[in-house]
mmCIF file of C-alpha atoms and ligand atoms in Angstrom:
data_model
loop_
_atom_site.group_PDB
_atom_site.id
_atom_site.type_symbol
_atom_site.label_atom_id
_atom_site.label_comp_id
_atom_site.label_asym_id
_atom_site.label_seq_id
_atom_site.Cartn_x
_atom_site.Cartn_y
_atom_site.Cartn_z
ATOM 1 C CA MET X 1 -42.477 100.161 -80.623
ATOM 2 C CA PHE X 2 -45.469 102.440 -80.701
ATOM 3 C CA PHE X 3 -48.110 99.824 -80.285
ATOM 4 C CA MET X 4 -46.334 98.173 -77.041
ATOM 5 C CA ASN X 5 -46.090 101.548 -75.568
ATOM 6 C CA LEU X 6 -49.764 102.072 -75.786
ATOM 7 C CA PHE X 7 -50.594 98.577 -74.799
ATOM 8 C CA ARG X 8 -48.634 99.132 -71.807
ATOM 9 C CA LYS X 9 -50.081 102.252 -71.022
ATOM 10 C CA GLN X 10 -53.812 101.254 -71.138
ATOM 11 C CA ARG X 11 -52.860 98.040 -69.004
ATOM 12 C CA ASP X 12 -51.098 100.601 -66.150
ATOM 13 C CA ARG X 13 -54.589 102.259 -66.058
ATOM 14 C CA SER X 14 -56.063 99.067 -65.597
ATOM 15 C CA SER X 15 -54.438 97.468 -63.070
ATOM 16 C CA ALA X 16 -53.187 100.401 -60.794
ATOM 17 C CA SER X 17 -54.822 101.283 -57.151
ATOM 18 C CA LYS X 18 -57.173 98.262 -57.489
ATOM 19 C CA SER X 19 -57.290 96.758 -53.734
ATOM 20 C CA THR X 20 -56.468 93.351 -53.605
ATOM 21 C CA LYS X 21 -59.037 91.023 -51.636
ATOM 22 C CA TRP X 22 -56.973 87.967 -51.286
ATOM 23 C CA ASN X 23 -55.826 86.708 -47.651
ATOM 24 C CA PRO X 24 -52.056 87.309 -47.437
ATOM 25 C CA HIS X 25 -51.770 84.392 -45.031
ATOM 26 C CA GLU X 26 -52.986 81.748 -47.273
ATOM 27 C CA LEU X 27 -50.819 82.529 -50.289
ATOM 28 C CA PRO X 28 -50.074 79.866 -52.936
ATOM 29 C CA THR X 29 -46.712 78.912 -52.343
ATOM 30 C CA HIS X 30 -45.880 78.103 -55.989
ATOM 31 C CA ILE X 31 -47.911 79.320 -59.028
ATOM 32 C CA ALA X 32 -47.457 77.439 -62.429
ATOM 33 C CA ILE X 33 -48.571 78.973 -65.358
ATOM 34 C CA VAL X 34 -49.125 77.758 -69.020
ATOM 35 C CA LEU X 35 -48.735 80.749 -70.783
ATOM 36 C CA ASP X 36 -50.687 80.674 -73.852
ATOM 37 C CA GLY X 37 -52.626 82.547 -76.675
ATOM 38 C CA ASN X 38 -49.614 84.700 -77.813
ATOM 39 C CA GLY X 39 -50.126 83.865 -81.297
ATOM 40 C CA ARG X 40 -54.196 84.704 -81.025
ATOM 41 C CA TRP X 41 -53.556 87.986 -79.375
ATOM 42 C CA ALA X 42 -51.123 89.010 -82.296
ATOM 43 C CA ALA X 43 -53.764 87.735 -85.284
ATOM 44 C CA LYS X 44 -56.605 89.804 -83.299
ATOM 45 C CA ARG X 45 -54.399 93.019 -84.219
ATOM 46 C CA ALA X 46 -53.062 91.764 -87.576
ATOM 47 C CA LEU X 47 -49.579 91.366 -86.279
ATOM 48 C CA PRO X 48 -47.134 88.339 -86.802
ATOM 49 C CA ARG X 49 -47.195 85.824 -84.127
ATOM 50 C CA THR X 50 -43.902 86.952 -83.007
ATOM 51 C CA ALA X 51 -45.110 90.556 -81.772
ATOM 52 C CA GLY X 52 -47.675 88.166 -79.683
ATOM 53 C CA HIS X 53 -44.566 86.178 -78.123
ATOM 54 C CA ALA X 54 -42.748 89.811 -77.535
ATOM 55 C CA ALA X 55 -45.913 91.307 -76.077
ATOM 56 C CA GLY X 56 -45.855 87.724 -74.048
ATOM 57 C CA ALA X 57 -42.292 88.345 -72.963
ATOM 58 C CA GLU X 58 -43.531 91.944 -71.291
ATOM 59 C CA THR X 59 -46.281 90.058 -69.386
ATOM 60 C CA PHE X 60 -44.265 87.584 -67.756
ATOM 61 C CA ARG X 61 -41.453 89.957 -66.573
ATOM 62 C CA ARG X 62 -44.325 92.217 -64.941
ATOM 63 C CA VAL X 63 -45.936 88.504 -63.533
ATOM 64 C CA ALA X 64 -43.092 87.594 -62.361
ATOM 65 C CA THR X 65 -42.403 90.995 -60.609
ATOM 66 C CA TYR X 66 -45.548 91.340 -59.125
ATOM 67 C CA CYS X 67 -45.273 87.436 -57.505
ATOM 68 C CA LYS X 68 -42.012 88.614 -56.041
ATOM 69 C CA ASN X 69 -44.071 91.931 -54.423
ATOM 70 C CA ILE X 70 -46.514 90.114 -53.046
ATOM 71 C CA GLY X 71 -44.251 87.006 -51.565
ATOM 72 C CA ILE X 72 -45.341 83.965 -53.918
ATOM 73 C CA LYS X 73 -42.282 81.888 -53.594
ATOM 74 C CA TYR X 74 -42.185 80.056 -56.680
ATOM 75 C CA LEU X 75 -43.486 80.807 -59.857
ATOM 76 C CA THR X 76 -43.376 78.214 -62.912
ATOM 77 C CA VAL X 77 -43.902 79.000 -66.434
ATOM 78 C CA TYR X 78 -44.123 77.266 -69.432
ATOM 79 C CA ALA X 79 -42.322 78.991 -71.947
ATOM 80 C CA PHE X 80 -41.426 76.361 -74.834
ATOM 81 C CA SER X 81 -42.528 72.652 -75.041
ATOM 82 C CA THR X 82 -40.950 69.810 -76.466
ATOM 83 C CA GLU X 83 -43.790 69.711 -78.840
ATOM 84 C CA ASN X 84 -42.940 73.383 -79.553
ATOM 85 C CA TRP X 85 -40.219 72.570 -82.302
ATOM 86 C CA SER X 86 -43.023 71.443 -84.548
ATOM 87 C CA ARG X 87 -43.572 75.028 -85.296
ATOM 88 C CA GLY X 88 -42.369 76.646 -88.284
ATOM 89 C CA GLU X 89 -38.739 77.500 -88.188
ATOM 90 C CA ASP X 90 -39.303 81.166 -88.344
ATOM 91 C CA GLU X 91 -41.159 81.102 -85.102
ATOM 92 C CA VAL X 92 -38.997 78.612 -83.207
ATOM 93 C CA SER X 93 -36.138 81.079 -84.220
ATOM 94 C CA ALA X 94 -38.125 84.268 -83.241
ATOM 95 C CA ILE X 95 -38.985 82.785 -79.620
ATOM 96 C CA MET X 96 -35.199 81.683 -79.251
ATOM 97 C CA GLY X 97 -34.279 85.260 -80.326
ATOM 98 C CA LEU X 98 -36.844 86.674 -77.931
ATOM 99 C CA LEU X 99 -35.200 84.617 -75.141
ATOM 100 C CA GLU X 100 -31.689 85.869 -75.627
ATOM 101 C CA LYS X 101 -33.196 89.454 -75.451
ATOM 102 C CA TYR X 102 -34.964 88.736 -72.376
ATOM 103 C CA LEU X 103 -32.105 86.910 -70.705
ATOM 104 C CA HIS X 104 -29.368 89.783 -71.682
ATOM 105 C CA GLU X 105 -31.964 92.398 -70.028
ATOM 106 C CA SER X 106 -32.543 89.798 -67.087
ATOM 107 C CA ILE X 107 -29.006 90.008 -66.412
ATOM 108 C CA GLU X 108 -28.657 93.751 -66.931
ATOM 109 C CA LYS X 109 -31.602 94.487 -64.311
ATOM 110 C CA MET X 110 -30.727 91.645 -61.842
ATOM 111 C CA GLU X 111 -29.004 93.521 -59.156
ATOM 112 C CA ARG X 112 -32.521 95.951 -59.624
ATOM 113 C CA ASP X 113 -35.166 92.957 -59.909
ATOM 114 C CA ARG X 114 -33.462 90.313 -57.268
ATOM 115 C CA VAL X 115 -35.056 87.220 -58.865
ATOM 116 C CA LYS X 116 -33.527 83.798 -58.466
ATOM 117 C CA MET X 117 -34.053 82.330 -62.079
ATOM 118 C CA LYS X 118 -34.032 78.382 -62.812
ATOM 119 C CA PHE X 119 -34.488 76.655 -66.235
ATOM 120 C CA LEU X 120 -36.575 73.022 -66.489
ATOM 121 C CA GLY X 121 -36.419 71.127 -69.479
ATOM 122 C CA ASP X 122 -33.470 69.786 -71.628
ATOM 123 C CA THR X 123 -31.543 73.004 -72.399
ATOM 124 C CA THR X 124 -28.437 70.967 -73.957
ATOM 125 C CA VAL X 125 -30.195 71.049 -77.613
ATOM 126 C CA LEU X 126 -30.455 74.992 -77.368
ATOM 127 C CA SER X 127 -27.713 77.160 -79.131
ATOM 128 C CA PRO X 128 -24.414 77.667 -77.394
ATOM 129 C CA LYS X 129 -25.085 81.176 -76.966
ATOM 130 C CA LEU X 130 -28.535 80.398 -75.131
ATOM 131 C CA GLN X 131 -27.029 77.911 -73.145
ATOM 132 C CA ALA X 132 -24.263 80.333 -72.197
ATOM 133 C CA LEU X 133 -27.280 82.952 -70.908
ATOM 134 C CA ILE X 134 -28.969 80.554 -69.082
ATOM 135 C CA LYS X 135 -25.676 79.640 -67.014
ATOM 136 C CA GLU X 136 -25.082 82.893 -66.458
ATOM 137 C CA THR X 137 -28.508 83.861 -65.507
ATOM 138 C CA GLU X 138 -28.631 80.849 -62.808
ATOM 139 C CA GLU X 139 -25.076 81.461 -61.654
ATOM 140 C CA ILE X 140 -25.626 85.084 -61.026
ATOM 141 C CA SER X 141 -29.200 84.668 -59.502
ATOM 142 C CA LYS X 142 -28.376 81.852 -57.077
ATOM 143 C CA LYS X 143 -28.171 84.407 -54.249
ATOM 144 C CA PHE X 144 -31.534 86.147 -54.250
ATOM 145 C CA GLU X 145 -33.961 84.994 -51.725
ATOM 146 C CA GLY X 146 -37.622 85.573 -52.167
ATOM 147 C CA VAL X 147 -39.245 84.198 -55.036
ATOM 148 C CA GLN X 148 -37.695 81.771 -57.332
ATOM 149 C CA VAL X 149 -38.798 81.866 -61.256
ATOM 150 C CA ASN X 150 -38.432 78.646 -63.255
ATOM 151 C CA ILE X 151 -38.731 79.076 -66.841
ATOM 152 C CA CYS X 152 -39.484 75.612 -68.449
ATOM 153 C CA LEU X 153 -37.580 75.318 -71.764
ATOM 154 C CA ASN X 154 -37.879 72.146 -74.404
ATOM 155 C CA TYR X 155 -39.607 70.845 -71.166
ATOM 156 C CA GLY X 156 -41.940 68.006 -71.630
ATOM 157 C CA SER X 157 -43.327 66.156 -68.495
ATOM 158 C CA ARG X 158 -43.317 62.704 -70.357
ATOM 159 C CA THR X 159 -39.520 62.886 -71.158
ATOM 160 C CA GLU X 160 -39.071 64.363 -67.712
ATOM 161 C CA ILE X 161 -40.786 61.337 -66.191
ATOM 162 C CA LEU X 162 -38.754 59.125 -68.620
ATOM 163 C CA ARG X 163 -35.428 60.968 -67.644
ATOM 164 C CA ALA X 164 -36.017 60.090 -63.666
ATOM 165 C CA VAL X 165 -36.416 56.309 -64.334
ATOM 166 C CA GLN X 166 -33.329 56.313 -66.742
ATOM 167 C CA SER X 167 -31.093 57.912 -64.060
ATOM 168 C CA LEU X 168 -32.916 55.566 -61.353
ATOM 169 C CA LEU X 169 -31.995 52.613 -63.206
ATOM 170 C CA THR X 170 -28.315 54.058 -64.012
ATOM 171 C CA GLU X 171 -28.098 54.645 -60.146
ATOM 172 C CA ARG X 172 -29.624 50.959 -59.612
ATOM 173 C CA VAL X 173 -31.591 52.365 -57.055
ATOM 174 C CA GLN X 174 -33.425 49.458 -55.113
ATOM 175 C CA LYS X 175 -37.139 48.860 -55.877
ATOM 176 C CA GLU X 176 -37.689 49.413 -52.373
ATOM 177 C CA SER X 177 -35.910 52.598 -52.062
ATOM 178 C CA MET X 178 -38.284 53.828 -55.198
ATOM 179 C CA THR X 179 -40.481 56.041 -53.483
ATOM 180 C CA GLU X 180 -42.701 59.116 -54.611
ATOM 181 C CA GLU X 181 -39.895 60.974 -52.402
ATOM 182 C CA GLU X 182 -36.977 59.516 -54.055
ATOM 183 C CA PHE X 183 -38.619 59.875 -57.663
ATOM 184 C CA SER X 184 -39.220 63.352 -57.256
ATOM 185 C CA LYS X 185 -35.829 64.134 -56.458
ATOM 186 C CA HIS X 186 -34.814 63.025 -60.122
ATOM 187 C CA LEU X 187 -37.332 65.432 -61.836
ATOM 188 C CA TYR X 188 -36.140 68.759 -63.286
ATOM 189 C CA THR X 189 -38.347 70.081 -60.204
ATOM 190 C CA ALA X 190 -36.281 68.413 -57.467
ATOM 191 C CA ALA X 191 -36.032 70.701 -54.317
ATOM 192 C CA ILE X 192 -39.153 72.823 -55.958
ATOM 193 C CA PRO X 193 -42.241 71.992 -53.761
ATOM 194 C CA ASP X 194 -45.000 70.825 -55.997
ATOM 195 C CA PRO X 195 -47.375 73.516 -57.436
ATOM 196 C CA ASP X 196 -50.495 74.851 -55.651
ATOM 197 C CA LEU X 197 -52.156 76.846 -58.236
ATOM 198 C CA VAL X 198 -51.801 76.093 -61.970
ATOM 199 C CA ILE X 199 -53.330 78.520 -64.404
ATOM 200 C CA ARG X 200 -53.709 78.344 -67.629
ATOM 201 C CA THR X 201 -54.685 81.375 -70.302
ATOM 202 C CA SER X 202 -56.627 81.495 -73.282
ATOM 203 C CA GLY X 203 -59.563 79.553 -72.966
ATOM 204 C CA GLU X 204 -57.571 75.964 -73.567
ATOM 205 C CA LYS X 205 -58.522 73.366 -70.939
ATOM 206 C CA ARG X 206 -55.372 70.822 -70.998
ATOM 207 C CA LEU X 207 -52.204 70.446 -69.749
ATOM 208 C CA SER X 208 -49.986 69.960 -72.902
ATOM 209 C CA ASN X 209 -47.472 68.113 -71.239
ATOM 210 C CA PHE X 210 -46.769 70.233 -68.575
ATOM 211 C CA LEU X 211 -46.026 68.938 -64.653
ATOM 212 C CA LEU X 212 -47.975 66.064 -64.957
ATOM 213 C CA TRP X 213 -46.593 64.461 -61.813
ATOM 214 C CA GLN X 214 -46.190 67.413 -59.935
ATOM 215 C CA SER X 215 -49.854 68.451 -60.572
ATOM 216 C CA ALA X 216 -51.211 65.449 -58.750
ATOM 217 C CA TYR X 217 -53.121 67.965 -56.222
ATOM 218 C CA SER X 218 -52.853 71.701 -57.874
ATOM 219 C CA GLU X 219 -55.732 73.738 -58.076
ATOM 220 C CA PHE X 220 -56.136 74.703 -61.944
ATOM 221 C CA TYR X 221 -57.669 77.788 -63.397
ATOM 222 C CA PHE X 222 -58.271 78.494 -66.378
ATOM 223 C CA THR X 223 -59.036 81.804 -67.745
ATOM 224 C CA ASP X 224 -60.026 82.931 -71.154
ATOM 225 C CA THR X 225 -57.522 86.002 -71.189
ATOM 226 C CA LEU X 226 -54.983 85.509 -73.561
ATOM 227 C CA TRP X 227 -51.200 85.771 -72.007
ATOM 228 C CA PRO X 228 -50.054 88.906 -73.154
ATOM 229 C CA ASP X 229 -53.213 90.850 -71.738
ATOM 230 C CA PHE X 230 -52.734 88.871 -68.178
ATOM 231 C CA ASP X 231 -51.973 91.200 -65.637
ATOM 232 C CA GLU X 232 -51.771 91.766 -61.415
ATOM 233 C CA ASN X 233 -55.429 91.806 -61.633
ATOM 234 C CA GLU X 234 -56.354 88.685 -63.371
ATOM 235 C CA LEU X 235 -53.444 87.141 -60.968
ATOM 236 C CA ASP X 236 -55.417 88.499 -58.111
ATOM 237 C CA LYS X 237 -58.711 86.951 -59.242
ATOM 238 C CA ALA X 238 -57.022 83.459 -59.780
ATOM 239 C CA ILE X 239 -55.634 84.038 -56.450
ATOM 240 C CA ILE X 240 -59.038 84.715 -54.911
ATOM 241 C CA GLU X 241 -60.271 81.487 -56.810
ATOM 242 C CA TYR X 242 -57.838 79.543 -54.889
ATOM 243 C CA GLN X 243 -58.283 80.771 -51.702
ATOM 244 C CA SER X 244 -62.161 79.912 -52.046
ATOM 245 C CA ARG X 245 -61.266 75.946 -52.674
ATOM 246 C CA GLU X 246 -61.083 73.539 -50.268
ATOM 247 C CA ARG X 247 -57.946 71.114 -50.807
ATOM 248 C CA ARG X 248 -58.734 67.829 -49.118
ATOM 249 C CA TYR X 249 -56.160 65.822 -50.854
ATOM 250 C CA GLY X 250 -58.640 62.573 -50.822
ATOM 251 C CA GLY X 251 -59.739 63.276 -47.141
ATOM 252 C CA VAL X 252 -62.903 64.434 -45.734
ATOM 253 C CA LYS X 253 -63.529 67.912 -43.946
HETATM 254 C C1 IPE P 1 -48.268 80.305 -75.986
HETATM 255 O O1 IPE P 1 -48.615 81.083 -77.010
HETATM 256 C C2 IPE P 1 -46.400 80.468 -76.239
HETATM 257 C C3 IPE P 1 -45.854 79.413 -76.424
HETATM 258 C C4 IPE P 1 -46.207 78.176 -76.834
HETATM 259 C C5 IPE P 1 -44.466 79.341 -77.163
HETATM 260 P P1 IPE P 1 -49.030 80.354 -78.277
HETATM 261 O O2 IPE P 1 -47.979 80.471 -79.511
HETATM 262 O O3 IPE P 1 -49.406 79.030 -78.357
HETATM 263 O O4 IPE P 1 -50.337 81.140 -78.627
HETATM 264 P P2 IPE P 1 -51.742 80.485 -79.675
HETATM 265 O O5 IPE P 1 -52.060 79.428 -78.590
HETATM 266 O O6 IPE P 1 -51.443 80.039 -80.854
HETATM 267 O O7 IPE P 1 -52.802 81.576 -79.545
HETATM 268 C C1 IPE P 2 -48.291 74.945 -74.231
HETATM 269 O O1 IPE P 2 -49.013 75.364 -75.264
HETATM 270 C C2 IPE P 2 -46.902 75.145 -74.382
HETATM 271 C C3 IPE P 2 -46.650 76.242 -73.847
HETATM 272 C C4 IPE P 2 -47.026 77.249 -73.549
HETATM 273 C C5 IPE P 2 -45.098 76.358 -73.944
HETATM 274 P P1 IPE P 2 -49.503 75.193 -76.812
HETATM 275 O O2 IPE P 2 -50.113 76.301 -77.343
HETATM 276 O O3 IPE P 2 -48.169 74.630 -77.431
HETATM 277 O O4 IPE P 2 -50.395 74.021 -76.478
HETATM 278 P P2 IPE P 2 -51.490 73.316 -77.514
HETATM 279 O O5 IPE P 2 -50.710 72.849 -78.945
HETATM 280 O O6 IPE P 2 -52.446 74.252 -77.418
HETATM 281 O O7 IPE P 2 -51.893 71.806 -76.796
HETATM 282 MG MG1 MG P 3 -50.941 77.871 -77.659
#
C-alpha cells in the first residue's frame, strides 16, 4: 500500500497544472489502448507481476476519468486476450481477482463516476462471480451518457471475426447482403465506431490480435512508457500526435 501511495503522489505532481495543447474541436471520438508493460513495471521494482497489474488497474481508472473529463466518447482497453490464458495459473487468477475488485469498486462509485461500461469478448468462460459482476456493471451503467468505456476481456480479434462469420451463416444472410456494414454489426464492437487512435504502451509495436477489422484506418501511437506509468500527460501527447496526422483514407489532399 505504501508504494502505491508514493507512486500516486509522484504522478499527481507530474500531471498537475500542465496546460493541454491539443485542439478540443478535433479530439478522437474513439481511443483504443493496448495497455502493456505491467509485468516489466513490476520487475523493475523487484515486485511480483501482480503488483504491476494492480498499478495498471489504478492507471486505467485514472485514464478513463480523464477521457470522460476531456470529452472522449469511447475508450476501449485490451485487458485480457484469448492468448493470455497461456500465462501461469497464479498470474491468471490474480488478474481475475483484480478484475473482481475493480468491478466491485466501479459499482460502488458508479453514481459518482457516471461512466457507461461494456465488456467485449467471450465472457461466458469467466467465473460465475465475474460474469455476474459484468452483468451488473453493464446494467447499472447503461443509463450514463458521455463516455463509454469498453473493456476487452477474453478478447481476440480473429475469434471475433470467426464468430461474426458463424453468426452470419446461422442467420443465412444472403451473399449480396454481406456488406462491410452488415459484417460490422456481428462483431463485439457492433454500434461502436471504429477507433480513431490506437495506443500501445511499453515499446511493443504490434496489435497482438486486437481490433484487426476495426483498426483498418486508425492512427497508431506507440510509446515506451510502461502502462502503470501512463497518465494524463501521456494521453495528451498521444492526442497531440494524432492531431498532427493527415488522415487520407486512400484519397489525396
Ligand atoms: C499487460 O501487461 C497486461 C496484460 C496483458 C494482462 P503485461 O502483463 O503484458 O506486461 P509485460 O508485457 O509482461 O511487461
Ligand atoms: C496484449 O499484450 C494483450 C493485452 C494487453 C491484454 P500481451 O503482453 O499479451 O501481448 P504480447 O504477448 O506481447 O504480444
Ligand atoms: Mg505484455
